[in-house]
Coordinates of C-alpha atoms in Angstrom, one line a residue:
M1 CA 240.8 -219.4 37.3
A2 CA 237.3 -220.6 38.2
Q3 CA 235.9 -223.6 36.5
N4 CA 232.4 -224.8 35.9
D5 CA 232.4 -228.4 36.9
L6 CA 228.8 -229.1 36.2
F7 CA 227.9 -232.0 34.0
P8 CA 225.1 -231.0 31.5
I9 CA 222.3 -233.4 30.8
F10 CA 218.9 -233.3 29.2
L11 CA 216.2 -234.9 31.2
K12 CA 213.0 -236.6 29.8
L13 CA 210.7 -235.0 32.3
N14 CA 207.8 -236.9 30.8
T15 CA 209.3 -240.1 32.2
L16 CA 210.1 -238.6 35.7
D17 CA 208.0 -237.5 38.6
V18 CA 208.8 -233.9 39.7
L19 CA 207.7 -232.2 42.9
L20 CA 207.5 -228.4 42.9
V21 CA 207.1 -226.9 46.3
G22 CA 205.9 -223.3 46.0
G23 CA 203.0 -221.7 44.1
G24 CA 204.1 -218.1 43.9
N25 CA 206.0 -216.2 41.3
V26 CA 209.2 -218.3 41.5
G27 CA 207.1 -221.4 41.3
L28 CA 205.4 -220.1 38.2
E29 CA 208.8 -219.3 36.7
K30 CA 210.1 -222.8 37.4
I31 CA 207.0 -224.7 36.2
S32 CA 206.7 -222.6 33.0
A33 CA 210.4 -223.3 32.2
M34 CA 209.8 -227.0 32.7
L35 CA 206.6 -227.1 30.6
Q36 CA 208.0 -224.9 27.8
N37 CA 210.8 -227.4 27.4
S38 CA 208.9 -230.6 28.2
P39 CA 205.1 -230.0 27.7
E40 CA 204.3 -233.5 29.0
A41 CA 206.4 -233.2 32.2
R42 CA 204.7 -234.9 35.2
I43 CA 204.7 -232.3 37.9
T44 CA 203.0 -232.1 41.3
V45 CA 202.8 -228.6 42.9
V46 CA 202.5 -228.4 46.6
A47 CA 201.8 -225.0 48.3
P48 CA 199.3 -223.5 50.7
M49 CA 198.7 -220.7 48.3
I50 CA 198.7 -221.0 44.5
L51 CA 198.8 -217.9 42.3
D52 CA 195.9 -217.5 39.9
S53 CA 198.4 -217.0 37.1
L54 CA 200.0 -220.4 37.9
R55 CA 196.7 -222.1 37.9
E56 CA 195.9 -220.4 34.6
Y57 CA 199.3 -221.4 33.1
I58 CA 198.8 -225.1 33.9
H59 CA 195.2 -225.2 32.9
N60 CA 195.8 -227.2 29.7
F61 CA 198.4 -229.5 31.2
E62 CA 196.3 -232.4 32.6
Q63 CA 199.3 -234.3 33.9
V64 CA 200.2 -231.4 36.3
Q65 CA 198.6 -231.8 39.8
I66 CA 198.1 -229.2 42.4
I67 CA 197.9 -230.0 46.1
E68 CA 196.9 -226.8 48.0
R69 CA 198.4 -227.3 51.5
E70 CA 201.7 -227.1 53.4
F71 CA 204.5 -229.5 52.3
Q72 CA 204.5 -232.9 54.0
E73 CA 207.4 -235.4 53.9
Q74 CA 205.3 -238.0 52.1
D75 CA 205.0 -235.6 49.1
L76 CA 208.5 -236.8 48.3
D77 CA 207.3 -240.4 47.9
D78 CA 208.0 -241.7 44.4
K79 CA 209.5 -238.4 43.3
D80 CA 212.6 -238.3 41.0
L81 CA 213.3 -234.5 41.2
V82 CA 212.4 -231.8 43.6
I83 CA 212.3 -228.1 43.0
L84 CA 211.9 -225.7 45.9
A85 CA 210.5 -222.3 45.1
T86 CA 209.0 -220.8 48.3
D87 CA 210.1 -217.7 50.3
N88 CA 211.0 -219.9 53.3
P89 CA 214.7 -220.6 53.5
Q90 CA 214.3 -222.8 56.6
L91 CA 211.7 -225.0 54.8
H92 CA 214.1 -225.3 51.9
A93 CA 217.0 -226.4 54.2
D94 CA 214.7 -228.9 55.9
I95 CA 213.4 -230.4 52.7
K96 CA 216.9 -230.4 51.1
A97 CA 218.1 -232.5 54.1
I98 CA 215.4 -235.0 53.5
T99 CA 216.0 -235.2 49.8
K100 CA 219.7 -235.8 50.4
Q101 CA 218.9 -238.7 52.8
R102 CA 216.4 -240.1 50.2
R103 CA 218.8 -239.6 47.3
I104 CA 216.4 -237.4 45.4
L105 CA 217.9 -234.6 43.3
C106 CA 216.9 -231.2 44.4
N107 CA 217.0 -227.6 43.1
V108 CA 216.6 -224.8 45.6
A109 CA 215.6 -221.5 43.9
D110 CA 218.2 -218.7 44.4
T111 CA 220.3 -220.9 46.7
P112 CA 223.1 -222.4 44.6
H113 CA 224.9 -224.1 47.5
L114 CA 221.9 -226.3 48.3
C115 CA 221.3 -227.3 44.7
D116 CA 222.1 -230.7 43.2
F117 CA 221.4 -229.2 39.8
Y118 CA 220.6 -225.9 38.2
L119 CA 217.9 -225.0 35.7
G120 CA 219.9 -223.4 32.8
S121 CA 218.8 -220.8 30.4
I122 CA 217.5 -222.5 27.3
V123 CA 217.7 -221.7 23.6
Q124 CA 215.5 -223.8 21.4
K125 CA 214.9 -223.8 17.7
G126 CA 213.2 -227.0 16.5
D127 CA 215.2 -230.0 17.7
L128 CA 218.2 -227.8 18.5
K129 CA 218.4 -227.1 22.2
I130 CA 221.3 -225.3 24.0
A131 CA 221.5 -225.0 27.8
I132 CA 223.5 -222.2 29.3
S133 CA 225.1 -222.4 32.7
T134 CA 226.9 -219.7 34.8
N135 CA 227.4 -222.2 37.6
G136 CA 224.6 -220.5 39.5
K137 CA 226.5 -217.2 39.6
S138 CA 224.5 -215.0 37.2
P139 CA 221.1 -216.0 35.8
T140 CA 221.1 -212.5 34.2
M141 CA 224.2 -213.3 32.2
A142 CA 222.8 -216.7 31.1
K143 CA 219.6 -214.9 30.0
R144 CA 221.6 -212.4 27.9
I145 CA 223.6 -215.1 26.2
R146 CA 220.4 -217.0 25.5
E147 CA 218.9 -213.8 23.9
F148 CA 222.1 -213.4 21.8
L149 CA 222.0 -217.1 20.6
D150 CA 218.3 -216.9 20.0
D151 CA 218.9 -213.9 17.7
I152 CA 221.8 -215.4 15.7
I153 CA 220.6 -219.0 15.2
P154 CA 218.2 -219.0 12.3
D155 CA 214.6 -220.0 12.8
N156 CA 214.9 -222.5 10.0
I157 CA 217.8 -224.4 11.6
Q158 CA 215.5 -227.4 11.7
N159 CA 215.8 -227.9 7.9
L160 CA 219.6 -228.2 8.3
L161 CA 219.2 -230.7 11.2
D162 CA 216.8 -232.8 9.1
N163 CA 219.1 -232.7 6.1
L164 CA 222.1 -233.7 8.2
R165 CA 220.2 -236.6 9.7
E166 CA 219.4 -237.9 6.2
I167 CA 223.0 -237.5 5.2
R168 CA 224.1 -239.4 8.4
K169 CA 221.7 -242.2 7.7
S170 CA 223.0 -242.6 4.1
I171 CA 226.7 -242.7 4.9
Q172 CA 228.2 -246.2 4.5
G173 CA 231.3 -247.3 6.4
D174 CA 232.5 -247.4 9.9
F175 CA 232.2 -244.8 12.6
Q176 CA 235.4 -243.0 11.6
E177 CA 234.2 -242.8 7.9
K178 CA 230.9 -241.3 9.1
I179 CA 232.7 -238.7 11.1
R180 CA 235.0 -237.8 8.2
V181 CA 232.0 -237.3 5.8
L182 CA 230.0 -235.3 8.3
N183 CA 233.0 -233.1 9.1
E184 CA 233.4 -232.4 5.3
V185 CA 229.7 -231.6 4.9
T186 CA 229.5 -229.3 7.9
A187 CA 232.9 -227.6 7.5
S188 CA 231.3 -224.6 5.7
L189 CA 229.2 -223.9 8.7
V190 CA 232.2 -222.9 10.8
E191 CA 234.5 -221.4 8.2
K192 CA 235.3 -217.7 8.7
K193 CA 233.7 -215.3 6.3
K194 CA 236.2 -213.8 3.9

């Protein structure tokens, strides 16, 4: 049976420098996903052609920079993450080889075997954020699961999160005692309906 060996993490993109190579529809999709989840993400977009819709999308994000020209190797200087979103597979392979040498994590749109990481489908309600991965095999399935979770998780889940935080802060005792109390408090959330 197949197994997803990916290790999920949540990155603070506002503390990292991201390079996005590509200014077309896929570039717009990638940058909008990053900025929806991390509105203060520091992103540099490099492409010889930038869609007007991408320019319009980033208009209010002052920390996002556009460099309208072909990719140059020095664009990788001081970058923590690279996302490749052009329609040029050879350019992607060339840049990926350089990022590997320089130990910069790289995502290559629609090319899972070249990716160091994937951009998952995201469900967000307040502080609750759930990332969904299909190991790069089916973004459509991840999207459908996201839609399902988005429908069933109540919009006011933030109230529950805030209440649980206050309960957690008020619990006295060691770590094991805190776990015991929080398990008791939250047990009703997972009990089957009778």
